[in-house]
Amino acid sequence: MDICLKDVGIVCNIGQSKQTVLKSLIDGNANALVKDTNLPLTESQFVGRVALNLDDKSKAFSSSNSSRNNQLAYYAFKQIEQSFNELAKGVDKKRIAVIIGTSTSGIAEGEDARKALAQNTQYPENFHYQTQEMIAPAHFIADLCQATGPVYSISTACSSSAKALVSAKALIEADIADIVIAGGVDSLARLTINGFKSLESVSTGQCAPFSQDRDGINIGEAAALFVMHSADSGIKLMGFGETSDAYHVSSPSPDGSGAISAMKLALGMAQIESKQVDYVNLHGTATVKNDEMESLAMHAVCGNDVFCGSTKGMTGHTLGAAGALEAAICWLLLSDLNSDNEIPANVGYEQQDSSLPEINLSQGQKMSSLKYCMSNSFAFGGNNLSLVLGK
């Protein structure tokens, strides 16, 4: 059974539509990560903040779902609403599912509410605890599209929303759902930024994936939602590979064995060889250890022949939304919107790290054709997932 990614909605710091995101990617937007002036942090950090006037006064938002996370998800959903409605005509709502990957949900609103409680001895009137439950964005999207089939969230750190796509594929193949809205959403919060700062994982400037001087990540926010169903045509989720390092809660296995296995499993399911892949969107967080491990894995699976790179030098690391966002980037590259078959440069890269295995980092090439893309998501807890998209 072929699983088609019929349409995608994207909201992130480099654009709020398919067209604007693709243009930023191809242009190599090196100025999208900016010093944060909105979150009262111990030290200001470069972040990937969505420059969008989010309006929570819409009828779509009640006190139980009014969060920045849901606002981002709302704007992503509006981009796919027409495609979804056309596909859903005559489909039983019980056969429509929603699976959303997230790691923050509405925790930023929880932070504000806790601060108000400390100052005023009571929570704000409009605060509802449900906004910060992990299931909140899935319930919110299900309400928007009136889905009454399986509705749930996945929270496995940075692989969360990549796993949402794999779970959607499983529901369709098991004949539990005909249509699945799957993807991810995460928004900026003090908890995540200060948490990564405490791990000494945050860059002192703009992140530089795979560079000699890389020193950590920049946190971003995003929403990316797919409409998925069974079809013979279109851009397809052709394969996936899921593995677990069982090595360390926050460090990847240095030998790259889990990542290597995930990539090989994805290629095997897609029934293609590594040399057939046109572009690999690397997890590429720009931390010292992740880039070491992933360079080793990429070299082991694809050698130095396949173009690859990290787009986190533009978007930042969007945590629970990263898997879906970067799969969406692959979708854009494969789509008719990318008529010149261009791939993005590995923005932030300046000087080669001679200690890393040699890989073919993209400088923004035009390809003769684009047929297959791979997207890697390697999360805390050694939770590895690789996706292969093709047309």
C-alpha positions as a LaTeX table, in Angstrom:
\begin{tabular}{lrrr}
\hline
Residue & $x$ (\AA) & $y$ (\AA) & $z$ (\AA) \\
\hline
Met1 & 0.00 & 0.00 & 0.00 \\
Asp2 & 1.39 & 3.42 & $-0.98$ \\
Ile3 & 1.00 & 6.15 & 1.62 \\
Cys4 & 0.67 & 9.58 & 0.03 \\
Leu5 & 1.58 & 12.87 & 1.70 \\
Lys6 & $-1.12$ & 14.77 & $-0.17$ \\
Asp7 & $-0.49$ & 18.25 & 1.21 \\
Val8 & 1.42 & 20.05 & 3.95 \\
Gly9 & 0.99 & 23.22 & 5.95 \\
Ile10 & 4.08 & 24.91 & 7.38 \\
Val11 & 4.62 & 27.75 & 9.84 \\
Cys12 & 8.15 & 28.53 & 11.00 \\
Asn13 & 10.60 & 31.40 & 11.33 \\
Ile14 & 11.61 & 31.33 & 7.64 \\
Gly15 & 8.06 & 31.46 & 6.28 \\
Gln16 & 4.38 & 30.88 & 6.88 \\
Ser17 & 3.48 & 29.17 & 3.61 \\
Lys18 & 4.94 & 26.51 & 1.35 \\
Gln19 & 6.12 & 29.11 & $-1.15$ \\
Thr20 & 7.83 & 31.42 & 1.36 \\
Val21 & 9.52 & 28.57 & 3.21 \\
Leu22 & 10.85 & 27.08 & $-0.03$ \\
Lys23 & 12.17 & 30.47 & $-1.18$ \\
Ser24 & 13.98 & 31.01 & 2.13 \\
Leu25 & 15.50 & 27.53 & 1.93 \\
Ile26 & 16.79 & 28.02 & $-1.61$ \\
Asp27 & 18.00 & 31.58 & $-0.89$ \\
Gly28 & 19.88 & 30.25 & 2.15 \\
Asn29 & 18.32 & 32.60 & 4.70 \\
Ala30 & 21.22 & 33.19 & 7.07 \\
Asn31 & 19.48 & 35.91 & 9.07 \\
Ala32 & 16.42 & 34.02 & 10.29 \\
Leu33 & 17.86 & 33.24 & 13.74 \\
Val34 & 17.63 & 36.38 & 15.87 \\
Lys35 & 18.35 & 37.44 & 19.45 \\
Asp36 & 15.24 & 36.84 & 21.51 \\
Thr37 & 13.59 & 39.87 & 23.06 \\
Asn38 & 10.31 & 38.28 & 24.13 \\
Leu39 & 11.25 & 35.64 & 26.68 \\
Pro40 & 12.78 & 36.89 & 29.97 \\
Leu41 & 15.80 & 34.60 & 29.95 \\
Thr42 & 18.90 & 34.66 & 32.12 \\
Glu43 & 20.90 & 35.43 & 28.97 \\
Ser44 & 19.55 & 36.43 & 25.57 \\
Gln45 & 19.79 & 33.65 & 22.98 \\
Phe46 & 19.48 & 33.33 & 19.23 \\
Val47 & 16.16 & 31.64 & 18.47 \\
Gly48 & 13.97 & 30.81 & 15.50 \\
Arg49 & 10.88 & 32.82 & 16.42 \\
Val50 & 7.85 & 32.87 & 14.12 \\
Ala51 & 7.23 & 36.46 & 13.01 \\
Leu52 & 3.48 & 36.12 & 12.88 \\
Asn53 & 0.78 & 38.09 & 14.63 \\
Leu54 & $-0.95$ & 35.21 & 16.35 \\
Asp55 & $-4.54$ & 36.04 & 17.20 \\
Asp56 & $-6.07$ & 33.96 & 19.98 \\
Lys57 & $-9.37$ & 35.89 & 19.78 \\
Ser58 & $-10.57$ & 33.62 & 16.97 \\
Lys59 & $-13.61$ & 31.48 & 17.64 \\
Ala60 & $-11.28$ & 28.49 & 17.29 \\
Phe61 & $-9.71$ & 29.25 & 20.67 \\
Ser62 & $-11.32$ & 28.77 & 24.05 \\
Ser63 & $-9.67$ & 28.97 & 27.47 \\
Ser64 & $-8.84$ & 25.26 & 27.28 \\
Asn65 & $-6.94$ & 25.50 & 23.99 \\
Ser66 & $-5.63$ & 29.07 & 23.88 \\
Ser67 & $-1.87$ & 28.63 & 23.54 \\
Arg68 & 0.87 & 29.74 & 21.17 \\
Asn69 & 1.37 & 26.09 & 20.29 \\
Asn70 & $-2.22$ & 25.76 & 19.12 \\
Gln71 & $-2.05$ & 29.09 & 17.32 \\
Leu72 & 0.90 & 27.86 & 15.26 \\
Ala73 & $-0.97$ & 24.61 & 14.58 \\
Tyr74 & $-4.06$ & 26.58 & 13.53 \\
Tyr75 & $-2.20$ & 28.53 & 10.84 \\
Ala76 & $-0.59$ & 25.33 & 9.54 \\
Phe77 & $-4.00$ & 23.62 & 9.43 \\
Lys78 & $-5.58$ & 26.48 & 7.48 \\
Gln79 & $-3.05$ & 25.82 & 4.69 \\
Ile80 & $-4.21$ & 22.21 & 4.28 \\
Glu81 & $-7.89$ & 22.72 & 5.08 \\
Gln82 & $-9.05$ & 22.80 & 1.46 \\
Ser83 & $-7.08$ & 19.68 & 0.51 \\
Phe84 & $-8.39$ & 17.91 & 3.59 \\
Asn85 & $-12.01$ & 18.90 & 2.95 \\
Glu86 & $-11.87$ & 17.67 & $-0.64$ \\
Leu87 & $-10.40$ & 14.35 & 0.44 \\
Ala88 & $-12.78$ & 13.96 & 3.39 \\
Lys89 & $-16.00$ & 14.28 & 1.37 \\
Gly90 & $-18.13$ & 11.25 & 2.16 \\
Val91 & $-15.57$ & 9.81 & 4.60 \\
Asp92 & $-16.89$ & 8.72 & 8.00 \\
Lys93 & $-15.41$ & 11.01 & 10.68 \\
Lys94 & $-14.53$ & 7.87 & 12.64 \\
Arg95 & $-12.15$ & 7.01 & 9.80 \\
Ile96 & $-10.25$ & 10.29 & 10.23 \\
Ala97 & $-7.35$ & 10.32 & 12.70 \\
Val98 & $-5.03$ & 12.98 & 14.11 \\
Ile99 & $-1.51$ & 12.32 & 15.40 \\
Ile100 & 0.66 & 15.21 & 16.59 \\
Gly101 & 4.22 & 15.19 & 17.87 \\
Thr102 & 5.12 & 17.80 & 20.48 \\
Ser103 & 7.41 & 18.34 & 23.43 \\
Thr104 & 6.29 & 21.70 & 24.79 \\
Ser105 & 2.54 & 21.78 & 24.15 \\
Gly106 & 1.29 & 24.86 & 26.07 \\
Ile107 & 4.02 & 24.97 & 28.71 \\
Ala108 & 4.78 & 28.64 & 27.98 \\
Glu109 & 1.25 & 29.53 & 29.12 \\
Gly110 & 1.84 & 27.35 & 32.17 \\
Glu111 & 5.01 & 29.32 & 32.94 \\
Asp112 & 3.09 & 32.61 & 32.76 \\
Ala113 & 0.29 & 31.23 & 34.91 \\
Arg114 & 2.73 & 29.98 & 37.55 \\
Lys115 & 4.38 & 33.39 & 37.67 \\
Ala116 & 0.98 & 35.05 & 38.12 \\
Leu117 & 0.17 & 32.61 & 40.93 \\
Ala118 & 3.38 & 33.51 & 42.73 \\
Gln119 & 2.68 & 37.21 & 42.41 \\
Asn120 & $-1.09$ & 37.31 & 42.94 \\
Thr121 & $-1.78$ & 34.04 & 44.83 \\
Gln122 & $-4.13$ & 32.92 & 42.05 \\
Tyr123 & $-3.97$ & 31.76 & 38.47 \\
Pro124 & $-5.16$ & 34.09 & 35.67 \\
Glu125 & $-8.86$ & 33.74 & 34.91 \\
Asn126 & $-8.23$ & 32.62 & 31.34 \\
Phe127 & $-5.68$ & 29.92 & 32.22 \\
His128 & $-6.75$ & 26.32 & 31.77 \\
Tyr129 & $-4.44$ & 23.43 & 32.68 \\
Gln130 & $-5.45$ & 21.48 & 29.58 \\
Thr131 & $-3.44$ & 23.86 & 27.39 \\
Gln132 & $-0.19$ & 22.30 & 28.61 \\
Glu133 & $-1.21$ & 18.66 & 28.36 \\
Met134 & 0.67 & 16.77 & 25.65 \\
Ile135 & $-2.60$ & 15.74 & 24.01 \\
Ala136 & $-3.73$ & 19.38 & 23.66 \\
Pro137 & $-2.59$ & 20.07 & 20.06 \\
Ala138 & $-4.00$ & 16.75 & 18.82 \\
His139 & $-7.36$ & 17.46 & 20.43 \\
Phe140 & $-7.31$ & 20.97 & 19.02 \\
Ile141 & $-6.67$ & 19.83 & 15.43 \\
Ala142 & $-9.24$ & 17.04 & 15.78 \\
Asp143 & $-11.84$ & 19.63 & 16.80 \\
Leu144 & $-10.97$ & 21.77 & 13.77 \\
Cys145 & $-11.43$ & 18.92 & 11.32 \\
Gln146 & $-14.14$ & 17.09 & 13.34 \\
Ala147 & $-12.13$ & 13.87 & 13.42 \\
Thr148 & $-13.50$ & 11.20 & 15.75 \\
Gly149 & $-11.07$ & 8.42 & 14.90 \\
Pro150 & $-7.86$ & 7.80 & 16.86 \\
Val151 & $-6.50$ & 11.09 & 18.24 \\
Tyr152 & $-3.25$ & 11.19 & 20.18 \\
Ser153 & 0.07 & 12.91 & 20.67 \\
Ile154 & 3.59 & 11.50 & 20.60 \\
Ser155 & 6.35 & 12.97 & 22.74 \\
Thr156 & 9.73 & 11.36 & 22.13 \\
Ala157 & 11.74 & 14.58 & 22.12 \\
Cys158 & 13.20 & 15.52 & 18.72 \\
Ser159 & 11.78 & 12.49 & 16.89 \\
Ser160 & 8.19 & 13.10 & 18.06 \\
Ser161 & 6.63 & 14.38 & 14.86 \\
Ala162 & 8.62 & 12.08 & 12.59 \\
Lys163 & 7.08 & 9.25 & 14.60 \\
Ala164 & 3.65 & 10.83 & 14.04 \\
Leu165 & 4.08 & 10.25 & 10.30 \\
Val166 & 5.13 & 6.65 & 10.86 \\
Ser167 & 2.14 & 6.09 & 13.15 \\
Ala168 & $-0.18$ & 7.60 & 10.54 \\
Lys169 & 1.18 & 5.18 & 7.96 \\
Ala170 & 0.48 & 2.30 & 10.36 \\
Leu171 & $-3.13$ & 3.40 & 10.98 \\
Ile172 & $-3.86$ & 3.58 & 7.25 \\
Glu173 & $-2.19$ & 0.26 & 6.48 \\
Ala174 & $-4.07$ & $-1.41$ & 9.35 \\
Asp175 & $-7.37$ & $-0.13$ & 7.87 \\
Ile176 & $-8.12$ & 1.84 & 11.04 \\
Ala177 & $-8.17$ & 5.20 & 9.26 \\
Asp178 & $-8.65$ & 6.46 & 5.71 \\
Ile179 & $-7.22$ & 9.93 & 6.32 \\
Val180 & $-4.73$ & 11.07 & 8.94 \\
Ile181 & $-3.61$ & 14.59 & 9.76 \\
Ala182 & $-0.12$ & 14.03 & 11.12 \\
Gly183 & 2.75 & 16.31 & 12.02 \\
Gly184 & 4.16 & 18.31 & 14.85 \\
Val185 & 4.14 & 21.62 & 16.66 \\
Asp186 & 6.35 & 23.19 & 19.30 \\
Ser187 & 6.62 & 26.77 & 20.53 \\
Leu188 & 9.31 & 28.70 & 22.34 \\
Ala189 & 9.33 & 28.47 & 26.11 \\
Arg190 & 11.69 & 29.38 & 28.93 \\
Leu191 & 11.71 & 25.76 & 30.10 \\
Thr192 & 13.29 & 24.40 & 26.92 \\
Ile193 & 15.70 & 27.25 & 26.27 \\
Asn194 & 16.99 & 27.40 & 29.84 \\
Gly195 & 16.99 & 23.60 & 30.01 \\
Phe196 & 19.30 & 23.25 & 27.02 \\
Lys197 & 21.38 & 26.11 & 28.39 \\
Ser198 & 21.86 & 24.13 & 31.62 \\
Leu199 & 23.07 & 21.19 & 29.52 \\
Glu200 & 25.63 & 23.53 & 27.93 \\
Ser201 & 24.10 & 22.69 & 24.56 \\
Val202 & 23.09 & 26.20 & 23.42 \\
Ser203 & 25.28 & 28.09 & 20.98 \\
Thr204 & 26.79 & 31.40 & 22.05 \\
Gly205 & 25.86 & 32.76 & 18.62 \\
Gln206 & 24.10 & 31.39 & 15.55 \\
Cys207 & 24.43 & 27.63 & 15.26 \\
Ala208 & 26.90 & 26.23 & 12.72 \\
Pro209 & 26.08 & 22.60 & 11.86 \\
Phe210 & 29.13 & 20.45 & 11.07 \\
Ser211 & 31.55 & 23.40 & 11.30 \\
Gln212 & 34.88 & 23.33 & 13.10 \\
Asp213 & 33.71 & 26.01 & 15.55 \\
Arg214 & 30.21 & 24.66 & 16.25 \\
Asp215 & 29.21 & 25.01 & 19.90 \\
Gly216 & 25.53 & 24.12 & 20.19 \\
Ile217 & 21.96 & 24.61 & 19.08 \\
Asn218 & 19.51 & 27.46 & 18.65 \\
Ile219 & 15.95 & 26.66 & 19.70 \\
Gly220 & 13.15 & 27.38 & 17.24 \\
Glu221 & 9.40 & 26.97 & 16.97 \\
Ala222 & 7.25 & 25.61 & 14.17 \\
Ala223 & 4.18 & 23.72 & 13.07 \\
Ala224 & 4.06 & 21.30 & 10.13 \\
Leu225 & 0.94 & 19.25 & 9.35 \\
Phe226 & 0.44 & 16.68 & 6.59 \\
Val227 & $-2.73$ & 15.24 & 5.06 \\
Met228 & $-1.98$ & 11.53 & 4.58 \\
His229 & $-3.96$ & 8.80 & 2.80 \\
Ser230 & $-3.53$ & 5.80 & 0.54 \\
Ala231 & $-2.88$ & 6.71 & $-3.11$ \\
Asp232 & $-0.77$ & 5.58 & $-6.04$ \\
Ser233 & 0.40 & 9.06 & $-7.02$ \\
Gly234 & 1.96 & 12.07 & $-5.36$ \\
Ile235 & 4.79 & 12.39 & $-2.86$ \\
Lys236 & 4.94 & 9.25 & $-0.73$ \\
Leu237 & 6.30 & 8.12 & 2.60 \\
Met238 & 8.24 & 5.25 & 1.12 \\
Gly239 & 10.14 & 3.97 & 4.10 \\
Phe240 & 11.21 & 4.52 & 7.67 \\
Gly241 & 13.68 & 3.12 & 10.15 \\
Glu242 & 13.28 & 3.28 & 13.92 \\
Thr243 & 16.00 & 2.28 & 16.37 \\
Ser244 & 17.04 & 2.94 & 19.95 \\
Asp245 & 20.63 & 3.44 & 21.08 \\
Ala246 & 19.97 & 2.43 & 24.71 \\
Tyr247 & 23.16 & 4.35 & 25.40 \\
His248 & 22.53 & 7.62 & 27.26 \\
Val249 & 19.60 & 9.89 & 28.07 \\
Ser250 & 21.00 & 12.96 & 26.30 \\
Ser251 & 24.08 & 11.86 & 24.31 \\
Pro252 & 24.00 & 9.82 & 21.11 \\
Ser253 & 25.90 & 6.57 & 20.84 \\
Pro254 & 29.29 & 7.78 & 19.55 \\
Asp255 & 29.71 & 4.88 & 17.13 \\
Gly256 & 26.55 & 5.94 & 15.26 \\
Ser257 & 25.24 & 2.38 & 15.23 \\
Gly258 & 21.63 & 3.32 & 15.98 \\
Ala259 & 21.57 & 6.05 & 13.35 \\
Ile260 & 23.22 & 3.76 & 10.79 \\
Ser261 & 20.61 & 1.08 & 11.41 \\
Ala262 & 17.73 & 3.58 & 11.15 \\
Met263 & 18.98 & 4.88 & 7.80 \\
Lys264 & 19.54 & 1.38 & 6.41 \\
Leu265 & 16.11 & 0.21 & 7.55 \\
Ala266 & 14.45 & 3.20 & 5.88 \\
Leu267 & 16.28 & 2.55 & 2.61 \\
Gly268 & 15.42 & $-1.13$ & 2.79 \\
Met269 & 11.71 & $-0.47$ & 3.25 \\
Ala270 & 11.79 & 2.06 & 0.39 \\
Gln271 & 13.57 & $-0.57$ & $-1.73$ \\
Ile272 & 16.24 & 1.81 & $-2.93$ \\
Glu273 & 20.01 & 2.00 & $-2.56$ \\
Ser274 & 21.76 & 4.86 & $-0.77$ \\
Lys275 & 23.23 & 6.17 & $-4.05$ \\
Gln276 & 19.69 & 6.76 & $-5.34$ \\
Val277 & 18.98 & 9.31 & $-2.60$ \\
Asp278 & 19.25 & 12.84 & $-3.98$ \\
Tyr279 & 19.39 & 14.74 & $-0.68$ \\
Val280 & 19.53 & 13.91 & 3.02 \\
Asn281 & 18.21 & 16.44 & 5.53 \\
Leu282 & 20.50 & 15.67 & 8.45 \\
His283 & 19.44 & 16.04 & 12.06 \\
Gly284 & 22.47 & 18.35 & 12.31 \\
Thr285 & 21.92 & 20.10 & 15.63 \\
Ala286 & 25.40 & 21.73 & 15.61 \\
Thr287 & 26.34 & 20.22 & 18.96 \\
Val288 & 29.79 & 18.67 & 19.03 \\
Lys289 & 28.63 & 15.13 & 19.79 \\
Asn290 & 25.57 & 14.95 & 17.50 \\
Asp291 & 27.45 & 16.13 & 14.43 \\
Glu292 & 30.32 & 13.75 & 15.14 \\
Met293 & 27.94 & 10.80 & 15.36 \\
Glu294 & 25.81 & 11.77 & 12.37 \\
Ser295 & 28.80 & 12.44 & 10.12 \\
Leu296 & 30.03 & 8.96 & 10.92 \\
Ala297 & 26.59 & 7.45 & 10.22 \\
Met298 & 26.07 & 9.42 & 7.00 \\
His299 & 29.51 & 8.42 & 5.72 \\
Ala300 & 28.92 & 4.78 & 6.63 \\
Val301 & 25.60 & 4.60 & 4.78 \\
Cys302 & 26.05 & 7.03 & 1.87 \\
Gly303 & 29.78 & 7.69 & 1.70 \\
Asn304 & 30.68 & 11.06 & 0.21 \\
Asp305 & 28.44 & 10.74 & $-2.84$ \\
Val306 & 25.05 & 11.98 & $-1.60$ \\
Phe307 & 24.32 & 15.67 & $-1.03$ \\
Cys308 & 23.29 & 16.39 & 2.54 \\
Gly309 & 23.00 & 19.18 & 5.06 \\
Ser310 & 21.21 & 20.58 & 8.08 \\
Thr311 & 18.51 & 23.24 & 7.72 \\
Lys312 & 18.72 & 24.07 & 11.44 \\
Gly313 & 21.16 & 26.85 & 10.55 \\
Met314 & 18.04 & 28.62 & 9.26 \\
Thr315 & 15.12 & 27.27 & 11.31 \\
Gly316 & 16.86 & 26.44 & 14.55 \\
His317 & 16.01 & 23.22 & 16.35 \\
Thr318 & 12.23 & 23.07 & 16.63 \\
Leu319 & 12.35 & 20.09 & 19.03 \\
Gly320 & 9.10 & 18.11 & 18.87 \\
Ala321 & 8.18 & 19.76 & 15.56 \\
Ala322 & 11.59 & 19.14 & 13.93 \\
Gly323 & 10.81 & 15.73 & 12.43 \\
Ala324 & 7.68 & 16.95 & 10.66 \\
Leu325 & 9.21 & 20.30 & 9.68 \\
Glu326 & 12.22 & 18.65 & 8.06 \\
Ala327 & 10.06 & 16.03 & 6.37 \\
Ala328 & 8.02 & 18.98 & 5.08 \\
Ile329 & 11.22 & 20.54 & 3.75 \\
Cys330 & 11.91 & 17.31 & 1.86 \\
Trp331 & 8.30 & 17.39 & 0.59 \\
Leu332 & 8.83 & 20.93 & $-0.74$ \\
Leu333 & 12.03 & 19.93 & $-2.53$ \\
Leu334 & 10.23 & 17.04 & $-4.23$ \\
Ser335 & 7.14 & 19.08 & $-5.09$ \\
Asp336 & 6.29 & 20.90 & $-8.31$ \\
Leu337 & 6.96 & 24.16 & $-6.45$ \\
Asn338 & 10.68 & 23.38 & $-6.74$ \\
Ser339 & 10.72 & 23.50 & $-10.54$ \\
Asp340 & 14.49 & 24.06 & $-10.72$ \\
Asn341 & 15.29 & 21.02 & $-8.55$ \\
Glu342 & 17.35 & 23.05 & $-6.08$ \\
Ile343 & 18.49 & 21.89 & $-2.65$ \\
Pro344 & 19.31 & 24.13 & 0.32 \\
Ala345 & 22.79 & 24.97 & 1.48 \\
Asn346 & 24.07 & 23.87 & 4.89 \\
Val347 & 23.73 & 27.40 & 6.31 \\
Gly348 & 26.13 & 28.31 & 9.12 \\
Tyr349 & 28.91 & 26.12 & 7.79 \\
Glu350 & 32.19 & 28.02 & 7.55 \\
Gln351 & 35.20 & 25.83 & 8.20 \\
Gln352 & 35.40 & 22.06 & 7.77 \\
Asp353 & 35.99 & 20.03 & 10.90 \\
Ser354 & 38.86 & 17.81 & 9.83 \\
Ser355 & 38.07 & 15.34 & 12.62 \\
Leu356 & 34.72 & 14.43 & 11.06 \\
Pro357 & 34.26 & 11.74 & 8.40 \\
Glu358 & 33.93 & 13.36 & 4.97 \\
Ile359 & 30.36 & 13.94 & 3.81 \\
Asn360 & 29.00 & 15.88 & 0.83 \\
Leu361 & 27.58 & 19.00 & 2.49 \\
Ser362 & 25.36 & 20.97 & 0.13 \\
Gln363 & 26.27 & 24.51 & $-0.85$ \\
Gly364 & 22.92 & 25.05 & $-2.56$ \\
Gln365 & 23.11 & 23.03 & $-5.76$ \\
Lys366 & 20.71 & 22.65 & $-8.67$ \\
Met367 & 20.06 & 18.99 & $-9.34$ \\
Ser368 & 19.24 & 17.39 & $-12.67$ \\
Ser369 & 16.26 & 15.82 & $-10.91$ \\
Leu370 & 14.95 & 15.15 & $-7.44$ \\
Lys371 & 13.20 & 11.86 & $-6.78$ \\
Tyr372 & 14.18 & 10.67 & $-3.28$ \\
Cys373 & 14.93 & 12.54 & $-0.06$ \\
Met374 & 15.80 & 11.23 & 3.38 \\
Ser375 & 15.17 & 13.03 & 6.68 \\
Asn376 & 16.95 & 12.10 & 9.92 \\
Ser377 & 15.65 & 12.72 & 13.44 \\
Phe378 & 17.84 & 11.61 & 16.35 \\
Ala379 & 16.40 & 12.36 & 19.78 \\
Phe380 & 17.29 & 12.29 & 23.45 \\
Gly381 & 17.16 & 8.80 & 24.86 \\
Gly382 & 18.83 & 7.48 & 21.70 \\
Asn383 & 15.50 & 7.56 & 19.87 \\
Asn384 & 16.43 & 7.41 & 16.16 \\
Leu385 & 14.19 & 7.72 & 13.12 \\
Ser386 & 14.92 & 8.10 & 9.42 \\
Leu387 & 12.27 & 8.75 & 6.78 \\
Val388 & 12.47 & 8.29 & 3.01 \\
Leu389 & 10.15 & 10.43 & 0.88 \\
Gly390 & 9.87 & 9.89 & $-2.86$ \\
Lys391 & 7.81 & 10.56 & $-5.94$ \\
\hline
\end{tabular}
